[in-house]
Short mmCIF file of C-alpha atoms and ligand atoms in Angstrom, two decimals:
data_model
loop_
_atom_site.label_atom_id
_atom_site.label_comp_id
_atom_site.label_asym_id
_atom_site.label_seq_id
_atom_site.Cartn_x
_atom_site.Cartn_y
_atom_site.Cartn_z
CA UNK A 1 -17.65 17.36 -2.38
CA UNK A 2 -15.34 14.97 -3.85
CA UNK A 3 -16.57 13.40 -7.78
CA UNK A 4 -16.36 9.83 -8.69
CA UNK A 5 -15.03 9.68 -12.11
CA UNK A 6 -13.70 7.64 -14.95
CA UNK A 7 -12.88 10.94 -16.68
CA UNK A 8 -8.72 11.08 -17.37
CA UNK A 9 -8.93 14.34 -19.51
CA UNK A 10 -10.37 15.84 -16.00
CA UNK A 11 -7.85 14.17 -13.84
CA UNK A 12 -5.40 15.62 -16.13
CA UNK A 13 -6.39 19.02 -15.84
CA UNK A 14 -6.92 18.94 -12.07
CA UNK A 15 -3.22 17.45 -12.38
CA UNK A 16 -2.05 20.43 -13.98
CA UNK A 17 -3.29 22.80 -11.82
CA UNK A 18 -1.25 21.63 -9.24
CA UNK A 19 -4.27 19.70 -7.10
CA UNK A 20 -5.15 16.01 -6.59
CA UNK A 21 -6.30 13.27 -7.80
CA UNK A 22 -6.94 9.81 -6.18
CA UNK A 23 -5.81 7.46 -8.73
CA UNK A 24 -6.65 3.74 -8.82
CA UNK A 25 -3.61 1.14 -8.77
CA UNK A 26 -3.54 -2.76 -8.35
CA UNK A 27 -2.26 -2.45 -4.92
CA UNK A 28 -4.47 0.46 -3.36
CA UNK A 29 -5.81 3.42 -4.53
CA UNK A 30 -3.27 6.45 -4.22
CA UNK A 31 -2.90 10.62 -3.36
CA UNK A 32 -1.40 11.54 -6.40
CA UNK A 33 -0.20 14.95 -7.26
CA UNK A 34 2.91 16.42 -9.79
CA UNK A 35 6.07 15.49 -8.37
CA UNK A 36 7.15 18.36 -9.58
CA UNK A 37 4.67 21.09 -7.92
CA UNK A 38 6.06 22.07 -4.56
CA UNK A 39 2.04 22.79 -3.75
CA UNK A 40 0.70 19.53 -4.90
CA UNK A 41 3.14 18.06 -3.30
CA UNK A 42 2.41 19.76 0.21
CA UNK A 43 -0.96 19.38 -0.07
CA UNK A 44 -0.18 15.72 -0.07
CA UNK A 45 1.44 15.74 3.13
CA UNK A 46 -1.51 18.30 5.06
CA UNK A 47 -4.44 16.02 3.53
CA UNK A 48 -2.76 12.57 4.77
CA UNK A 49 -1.29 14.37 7.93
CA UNK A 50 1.80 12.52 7.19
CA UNK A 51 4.73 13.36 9.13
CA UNK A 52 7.16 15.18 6.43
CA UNK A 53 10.16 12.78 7.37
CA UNK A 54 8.11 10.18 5.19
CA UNK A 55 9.00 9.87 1.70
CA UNK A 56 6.73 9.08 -1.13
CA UNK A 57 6.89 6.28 -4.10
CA UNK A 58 6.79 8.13 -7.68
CA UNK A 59 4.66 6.65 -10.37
CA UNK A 60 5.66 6.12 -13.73
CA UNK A 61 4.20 4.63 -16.88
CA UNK A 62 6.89 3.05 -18.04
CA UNK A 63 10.59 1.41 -17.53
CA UNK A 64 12.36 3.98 -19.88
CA UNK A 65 11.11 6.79 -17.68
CA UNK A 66 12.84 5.59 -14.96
CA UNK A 67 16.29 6.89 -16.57
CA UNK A 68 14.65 10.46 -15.57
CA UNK A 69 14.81 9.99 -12.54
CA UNK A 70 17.79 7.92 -11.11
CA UNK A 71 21.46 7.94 -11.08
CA UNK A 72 22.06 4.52 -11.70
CA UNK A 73 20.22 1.28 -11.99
CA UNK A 74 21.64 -2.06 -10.52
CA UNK A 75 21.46 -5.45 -12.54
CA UNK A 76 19.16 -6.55 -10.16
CA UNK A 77 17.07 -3.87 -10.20
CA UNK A 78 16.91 -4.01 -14.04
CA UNK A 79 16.01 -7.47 -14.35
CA UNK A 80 12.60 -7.32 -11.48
CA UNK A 81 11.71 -4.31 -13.46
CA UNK A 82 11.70 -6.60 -16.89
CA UNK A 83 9.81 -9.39 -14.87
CA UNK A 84 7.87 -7.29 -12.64
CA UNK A 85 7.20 -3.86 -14.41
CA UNK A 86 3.74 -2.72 -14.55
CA UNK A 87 3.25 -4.40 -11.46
CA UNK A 88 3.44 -3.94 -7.27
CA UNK A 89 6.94 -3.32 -6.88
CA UNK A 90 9.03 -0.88 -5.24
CA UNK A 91 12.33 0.07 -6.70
CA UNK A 92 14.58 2.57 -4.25
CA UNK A 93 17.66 4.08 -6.80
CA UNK A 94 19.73 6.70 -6.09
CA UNK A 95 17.68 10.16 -7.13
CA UNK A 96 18.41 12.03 -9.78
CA UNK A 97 19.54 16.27 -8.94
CA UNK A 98 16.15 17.32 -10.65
CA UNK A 99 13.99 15.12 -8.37
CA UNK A 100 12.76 17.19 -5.51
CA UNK A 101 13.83 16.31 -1.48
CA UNK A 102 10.34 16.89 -0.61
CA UNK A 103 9.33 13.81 -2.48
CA UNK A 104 12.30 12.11 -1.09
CA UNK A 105 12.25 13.27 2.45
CA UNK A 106 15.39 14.74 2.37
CA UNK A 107 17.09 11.35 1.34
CA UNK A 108 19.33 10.78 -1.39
CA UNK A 109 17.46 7.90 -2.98
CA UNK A 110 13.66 8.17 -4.93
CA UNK A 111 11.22 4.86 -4.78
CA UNK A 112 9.78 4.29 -8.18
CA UNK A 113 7.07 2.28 -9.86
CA UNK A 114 5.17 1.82 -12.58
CA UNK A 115 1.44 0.39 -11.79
CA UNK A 116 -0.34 -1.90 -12.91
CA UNK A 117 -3.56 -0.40 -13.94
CA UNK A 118 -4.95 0.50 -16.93
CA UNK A 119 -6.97 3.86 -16.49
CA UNK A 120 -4.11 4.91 -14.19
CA UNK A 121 -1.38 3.99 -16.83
CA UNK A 122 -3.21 5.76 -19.54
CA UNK A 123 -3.43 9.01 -17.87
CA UNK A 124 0.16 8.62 -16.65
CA UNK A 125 0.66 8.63 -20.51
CA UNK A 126 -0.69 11.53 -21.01
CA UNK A 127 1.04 13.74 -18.65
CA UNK A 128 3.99 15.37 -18.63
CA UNK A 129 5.23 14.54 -14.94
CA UNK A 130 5.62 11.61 -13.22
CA UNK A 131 3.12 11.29 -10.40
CA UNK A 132 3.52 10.97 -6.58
CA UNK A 133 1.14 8.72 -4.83
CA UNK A 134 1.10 7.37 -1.00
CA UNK A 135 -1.65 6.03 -0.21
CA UNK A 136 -5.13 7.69 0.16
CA UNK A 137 -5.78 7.17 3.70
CA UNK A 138 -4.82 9.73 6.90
CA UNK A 139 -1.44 8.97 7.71
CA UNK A 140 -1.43 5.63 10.21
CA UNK A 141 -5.26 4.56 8.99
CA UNK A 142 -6.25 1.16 6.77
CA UNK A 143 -5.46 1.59 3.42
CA UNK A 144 -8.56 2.25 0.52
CA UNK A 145 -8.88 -0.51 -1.97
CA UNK A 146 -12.08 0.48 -3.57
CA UNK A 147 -13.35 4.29 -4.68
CA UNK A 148 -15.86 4.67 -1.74
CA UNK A 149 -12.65 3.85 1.14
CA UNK A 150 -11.21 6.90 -0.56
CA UNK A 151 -14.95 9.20 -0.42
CA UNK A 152 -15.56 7.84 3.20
CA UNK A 153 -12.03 9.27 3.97
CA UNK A 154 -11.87 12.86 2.18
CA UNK A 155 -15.46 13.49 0.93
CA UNK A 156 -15.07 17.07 1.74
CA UNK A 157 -11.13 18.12 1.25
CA UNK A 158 -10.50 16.55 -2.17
CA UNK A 159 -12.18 17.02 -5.88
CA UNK A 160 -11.66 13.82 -7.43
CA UNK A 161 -11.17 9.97 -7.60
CA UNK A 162 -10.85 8.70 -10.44
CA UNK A 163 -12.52 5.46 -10.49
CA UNK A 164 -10.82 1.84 -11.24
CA UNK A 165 -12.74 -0.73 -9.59
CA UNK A 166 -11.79 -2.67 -6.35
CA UNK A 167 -7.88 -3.19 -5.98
CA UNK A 168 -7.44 -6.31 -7.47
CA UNK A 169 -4.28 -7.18 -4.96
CA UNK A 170 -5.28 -5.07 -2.63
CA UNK A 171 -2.11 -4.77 -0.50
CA UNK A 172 0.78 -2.26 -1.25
CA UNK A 173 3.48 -3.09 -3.27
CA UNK A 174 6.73 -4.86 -2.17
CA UNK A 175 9.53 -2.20 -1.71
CA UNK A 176 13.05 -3.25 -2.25
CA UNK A 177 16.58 -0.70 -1.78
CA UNK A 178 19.91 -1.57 -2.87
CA UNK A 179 23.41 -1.21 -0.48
CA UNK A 180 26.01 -1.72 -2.56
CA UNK A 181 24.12 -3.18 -5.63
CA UNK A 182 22.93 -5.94 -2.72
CA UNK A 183 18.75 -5.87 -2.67
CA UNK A 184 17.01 -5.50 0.33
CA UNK A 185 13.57 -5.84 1.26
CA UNK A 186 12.54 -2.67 2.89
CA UNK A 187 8.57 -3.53 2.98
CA UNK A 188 6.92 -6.70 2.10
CA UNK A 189 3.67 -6.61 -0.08
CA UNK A 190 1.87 -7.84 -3.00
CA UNK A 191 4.80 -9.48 -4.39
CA UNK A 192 6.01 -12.63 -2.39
CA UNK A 193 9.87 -12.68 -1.19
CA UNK A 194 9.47 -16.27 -2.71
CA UNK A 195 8.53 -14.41 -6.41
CA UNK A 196 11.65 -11.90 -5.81
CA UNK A 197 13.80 -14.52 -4.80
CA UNK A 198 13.21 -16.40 -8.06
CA UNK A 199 14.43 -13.78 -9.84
CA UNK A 200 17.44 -12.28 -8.02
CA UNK A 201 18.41 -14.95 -5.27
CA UNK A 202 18.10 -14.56 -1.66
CA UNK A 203 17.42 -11.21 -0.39
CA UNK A 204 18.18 -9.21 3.44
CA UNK A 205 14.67 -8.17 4.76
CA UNK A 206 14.81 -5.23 7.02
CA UNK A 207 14.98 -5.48 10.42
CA UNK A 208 11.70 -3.99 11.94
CA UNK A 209 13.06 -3.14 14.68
CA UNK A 210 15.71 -1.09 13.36
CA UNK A 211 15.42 2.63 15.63
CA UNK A 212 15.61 4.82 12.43
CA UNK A 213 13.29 2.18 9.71
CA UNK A 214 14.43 2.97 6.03
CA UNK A 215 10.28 2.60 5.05
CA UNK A 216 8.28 4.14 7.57
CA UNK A 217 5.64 1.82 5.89
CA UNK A 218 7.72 -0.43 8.16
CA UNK A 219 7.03 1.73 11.48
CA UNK A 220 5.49 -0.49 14.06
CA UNK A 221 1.91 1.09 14.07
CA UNK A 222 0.42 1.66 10.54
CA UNK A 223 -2.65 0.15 8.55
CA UNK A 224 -4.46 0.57 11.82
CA UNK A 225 -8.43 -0.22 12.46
CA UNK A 226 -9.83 2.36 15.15
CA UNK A 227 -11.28 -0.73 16.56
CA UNK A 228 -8.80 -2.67 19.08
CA UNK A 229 -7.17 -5.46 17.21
CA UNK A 230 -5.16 -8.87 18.28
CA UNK A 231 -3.88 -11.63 16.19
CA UNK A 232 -4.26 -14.99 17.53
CA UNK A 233 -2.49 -18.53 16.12
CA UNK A 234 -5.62 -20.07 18.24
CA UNK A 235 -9.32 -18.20 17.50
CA UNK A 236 -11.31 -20.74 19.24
CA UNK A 237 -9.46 -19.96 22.68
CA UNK A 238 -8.89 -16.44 21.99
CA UNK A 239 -13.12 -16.38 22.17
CA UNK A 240 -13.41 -17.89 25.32
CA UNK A 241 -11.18 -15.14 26.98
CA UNK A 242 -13.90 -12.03 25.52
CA UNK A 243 -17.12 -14.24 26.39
CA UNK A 244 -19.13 -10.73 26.60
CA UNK A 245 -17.98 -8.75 23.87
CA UNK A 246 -18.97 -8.05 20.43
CA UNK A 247 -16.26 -9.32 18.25
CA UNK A 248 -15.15 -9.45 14.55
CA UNK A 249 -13.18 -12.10 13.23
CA UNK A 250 -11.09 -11.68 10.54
CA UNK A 251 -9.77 -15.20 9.15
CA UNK A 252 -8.13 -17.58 6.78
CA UNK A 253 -10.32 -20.97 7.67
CA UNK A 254 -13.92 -20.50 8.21
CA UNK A 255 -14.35 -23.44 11.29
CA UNK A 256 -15.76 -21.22 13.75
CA UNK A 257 -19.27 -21.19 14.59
CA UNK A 258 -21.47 -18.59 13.82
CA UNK A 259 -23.13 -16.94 16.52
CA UNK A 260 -25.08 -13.64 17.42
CA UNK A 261 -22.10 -11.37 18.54
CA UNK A 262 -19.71 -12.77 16.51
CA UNK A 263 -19.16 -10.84 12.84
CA UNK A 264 -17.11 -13.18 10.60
CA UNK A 265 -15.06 -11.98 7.49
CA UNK A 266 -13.96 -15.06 5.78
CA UNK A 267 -10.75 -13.94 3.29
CA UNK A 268 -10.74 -16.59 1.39
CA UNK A 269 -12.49 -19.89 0.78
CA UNK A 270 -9.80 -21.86 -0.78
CA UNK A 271 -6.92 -21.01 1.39
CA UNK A 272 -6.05 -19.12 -1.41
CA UNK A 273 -3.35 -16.58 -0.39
CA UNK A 274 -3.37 -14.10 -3.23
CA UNK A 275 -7.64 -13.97 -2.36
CA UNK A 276 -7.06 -13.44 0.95
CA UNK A 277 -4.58 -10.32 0.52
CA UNK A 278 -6.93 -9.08 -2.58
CA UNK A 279 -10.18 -8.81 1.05
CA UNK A 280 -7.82 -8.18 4.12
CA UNK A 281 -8.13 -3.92 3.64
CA UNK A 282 -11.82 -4.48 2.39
CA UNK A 283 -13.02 -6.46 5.25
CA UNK A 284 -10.97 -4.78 8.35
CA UNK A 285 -12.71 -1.47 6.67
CA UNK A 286 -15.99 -3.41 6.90
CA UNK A 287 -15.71 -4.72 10.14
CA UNK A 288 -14.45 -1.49 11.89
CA UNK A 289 -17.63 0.52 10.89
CA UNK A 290 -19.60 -2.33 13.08
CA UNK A 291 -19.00 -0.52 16.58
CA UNK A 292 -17.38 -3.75 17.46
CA UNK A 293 -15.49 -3.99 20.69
CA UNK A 294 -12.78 -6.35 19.51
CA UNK A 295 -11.47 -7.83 15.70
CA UNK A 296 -9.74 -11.01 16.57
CA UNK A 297 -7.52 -11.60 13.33
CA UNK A 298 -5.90 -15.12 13.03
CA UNK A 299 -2.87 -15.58 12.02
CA UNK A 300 -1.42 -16.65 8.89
CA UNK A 301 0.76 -19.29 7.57
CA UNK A 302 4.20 -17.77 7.45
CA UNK A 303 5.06 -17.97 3.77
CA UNK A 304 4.33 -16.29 0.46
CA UNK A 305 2.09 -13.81 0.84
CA UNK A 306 0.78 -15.06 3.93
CA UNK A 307 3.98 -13.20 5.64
CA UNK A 308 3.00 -10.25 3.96
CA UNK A 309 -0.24 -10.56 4.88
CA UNK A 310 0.97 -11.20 8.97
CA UNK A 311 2.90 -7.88 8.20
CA UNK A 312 0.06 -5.87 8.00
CA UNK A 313 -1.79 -7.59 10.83
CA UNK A 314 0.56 -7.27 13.24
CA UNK A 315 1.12 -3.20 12.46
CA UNK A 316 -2.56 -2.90 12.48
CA UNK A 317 -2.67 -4.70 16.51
CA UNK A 318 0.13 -2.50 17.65
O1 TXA B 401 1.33 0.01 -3.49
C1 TXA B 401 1.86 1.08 -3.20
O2 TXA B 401 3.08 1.20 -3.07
C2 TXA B 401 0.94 2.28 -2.98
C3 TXA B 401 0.30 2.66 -4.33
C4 TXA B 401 -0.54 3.91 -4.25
O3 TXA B 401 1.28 2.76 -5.32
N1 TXA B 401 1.62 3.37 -2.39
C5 TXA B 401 2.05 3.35 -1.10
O4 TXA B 401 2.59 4.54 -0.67
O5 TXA B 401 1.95 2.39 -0.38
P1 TXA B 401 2.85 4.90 0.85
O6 TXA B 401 3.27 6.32 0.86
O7 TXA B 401 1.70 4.56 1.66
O8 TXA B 401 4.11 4.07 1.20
C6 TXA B 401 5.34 4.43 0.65
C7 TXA B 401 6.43 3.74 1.36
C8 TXA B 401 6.67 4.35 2.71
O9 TXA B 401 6.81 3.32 3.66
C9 TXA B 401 7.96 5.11 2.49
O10 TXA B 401 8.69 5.27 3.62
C10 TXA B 401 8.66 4.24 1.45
O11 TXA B 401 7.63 3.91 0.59
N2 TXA B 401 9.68 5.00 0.72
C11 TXA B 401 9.51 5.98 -0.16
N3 TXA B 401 10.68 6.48 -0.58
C12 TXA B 401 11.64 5.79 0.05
C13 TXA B 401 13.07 5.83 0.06
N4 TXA B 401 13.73 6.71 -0.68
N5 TXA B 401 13.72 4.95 0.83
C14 TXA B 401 13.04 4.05 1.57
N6 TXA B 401 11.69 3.98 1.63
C15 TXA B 401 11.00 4.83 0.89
MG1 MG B 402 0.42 3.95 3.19
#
């Protein structure tokens, strides 16, 4: 039966036997185990069911320690760490000989970052390995931004999570790669391309629909409800086409009339985008224990972290 805990000393000794813990970042909460410990490390991959081809983010509690575990580190990259570091972005460097291809999937190149979280950064501190950390849902499923997401997922195959509160951005962090010291977006997230952009200058996102997808956090499915999902620019017409059904509505302006088999999630009252990405994972949770037949999510406005926000959306429809 799996312990909600605030207790770092115990995380740390879990840690060092080679188990889990489920630590708590500002994004979502994470499976984190040594990065160092071929078992943790497999255990990761059997309690997520993730597909082994599907490398994992390292966590770090600070920029020096990223000098462990990369080659090389590109102007760019240097000066988003300085801006960005603790904080929800993804750094992709060429690895380092003593950083494991099970972490990496086989790949040449290690994503790194330091959260921003306090419990999380303390214990971080007070190990000596960096941690690995996807996040703590089965491999496809919505992410966990709060401590009981994580307990209704693994109540009876993990020991711990340690306990930070609800995610305070509550989408995963922005990933970006380098090719040839040029940045690329690889998977949009808590940080806006706008905020990158203001730092280092326009930026090549991915293609999604690129056959072989650098992040499989950019695979077409992912962040999925069990509950059939559609996105719709137009909610009020999208409701006369499911007259019979019992529907959940996930969306940015709340000008829909209530009515009895209609669940509403409002993410945000002040068409604040930042709120609205801090309750997407919360409420699709919410909404997909209701036995609904149908969440109806309306699109976003296409900028800042509204696009990140239609990311998600659109993988979770798919
Ligand atoms: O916010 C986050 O990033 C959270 C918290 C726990 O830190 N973690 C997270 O991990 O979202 P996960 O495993 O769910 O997503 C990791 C993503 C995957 O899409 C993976 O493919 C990508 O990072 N990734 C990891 N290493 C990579 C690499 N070397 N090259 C390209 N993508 C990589
Ligand atoms: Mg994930």
């Amino acid at each position: 039966m799996i312990k909600i805990s605030t207790d770092i000393f115990e995380a740390k000794k879990i840690l060092e036997k080679e188990d889990l813990v489920v630590i708590p970042t500002e994004t979502v909460y994470g499976l984190a185990g040594n990065i160092y410990s071929i078992k943790a490390i497999d255990s990761i991959f059997k309690t997520k069911n993730r597909p082994s081809n599907n490398p994992l983010i390292v966590h770090i509690d600070s920029y020096e320690k990223l000098a462990d575990l990369v080659e090389e580190i590109p102007e760019k990259a240097k000066k988003l760490a300085e801006v960005f570091w603790p904080g929800s972005l993804t750094l992709v460097l060429k690895k380092k000989k003593s950083v494991p291809y099970t972490i990496t999937a086989g790949k040449e190149t290690v994503a790194v970052r330091v959260p921003n979280h306090q419990l999380t950064l303390e214990l971080l501190k007070k190990l000596d390995f960096p941690l690995a950390a996807p996040s703590a849902n089965p491999f496809g499923s919505i992410s966990p931004t709060s401590a009981q997401h994580v307990v209704d997922y693994f109540k009876d195959t993990l020991e711990m999570v340690l306990d930070g509160g609800d995610c305070v951005n509550g989408i995963e962090s922005t990933i970006i790669g380098f090719e040839n010291e040029n940045p690329i977006l690889y998977r949009l997230g808590s940080l806006s391309v706008e905020e990158i952009e203001s730092i280092i200058g326009p930026i090549k996102i991915m293609n999604e629909n690129n056959s072989s997808p650098m992040a499989p956090g950019m695979l077409s499915r992912h962040y999925a409800p069990k509950t059939k999902t559609i996105v719709s620019e137009n909610i009020k017409e999208e409701l006369k086409k499911h007259k019979n059904l019992k529907i959940g509505l996930l969306l940015f302006k709340d000008d829909i009339d209530s009515c009895e088999n209609i669940v509403k999630e409002i993410l945000t009252n002040k068409k604040d985008l930042k709120e609205a990405a801090t309750n997407l994972y919360a409420a699709m949770h919410r909404l997909d224990r209701k036995n609904l037949d149908l969440i109806i999510a309306e699109k976003f406005p296409n900028n800042s972290l509204g696009k990140s926000i239609n990311d998600r959306l659109n993988r979770a429809t798919k």
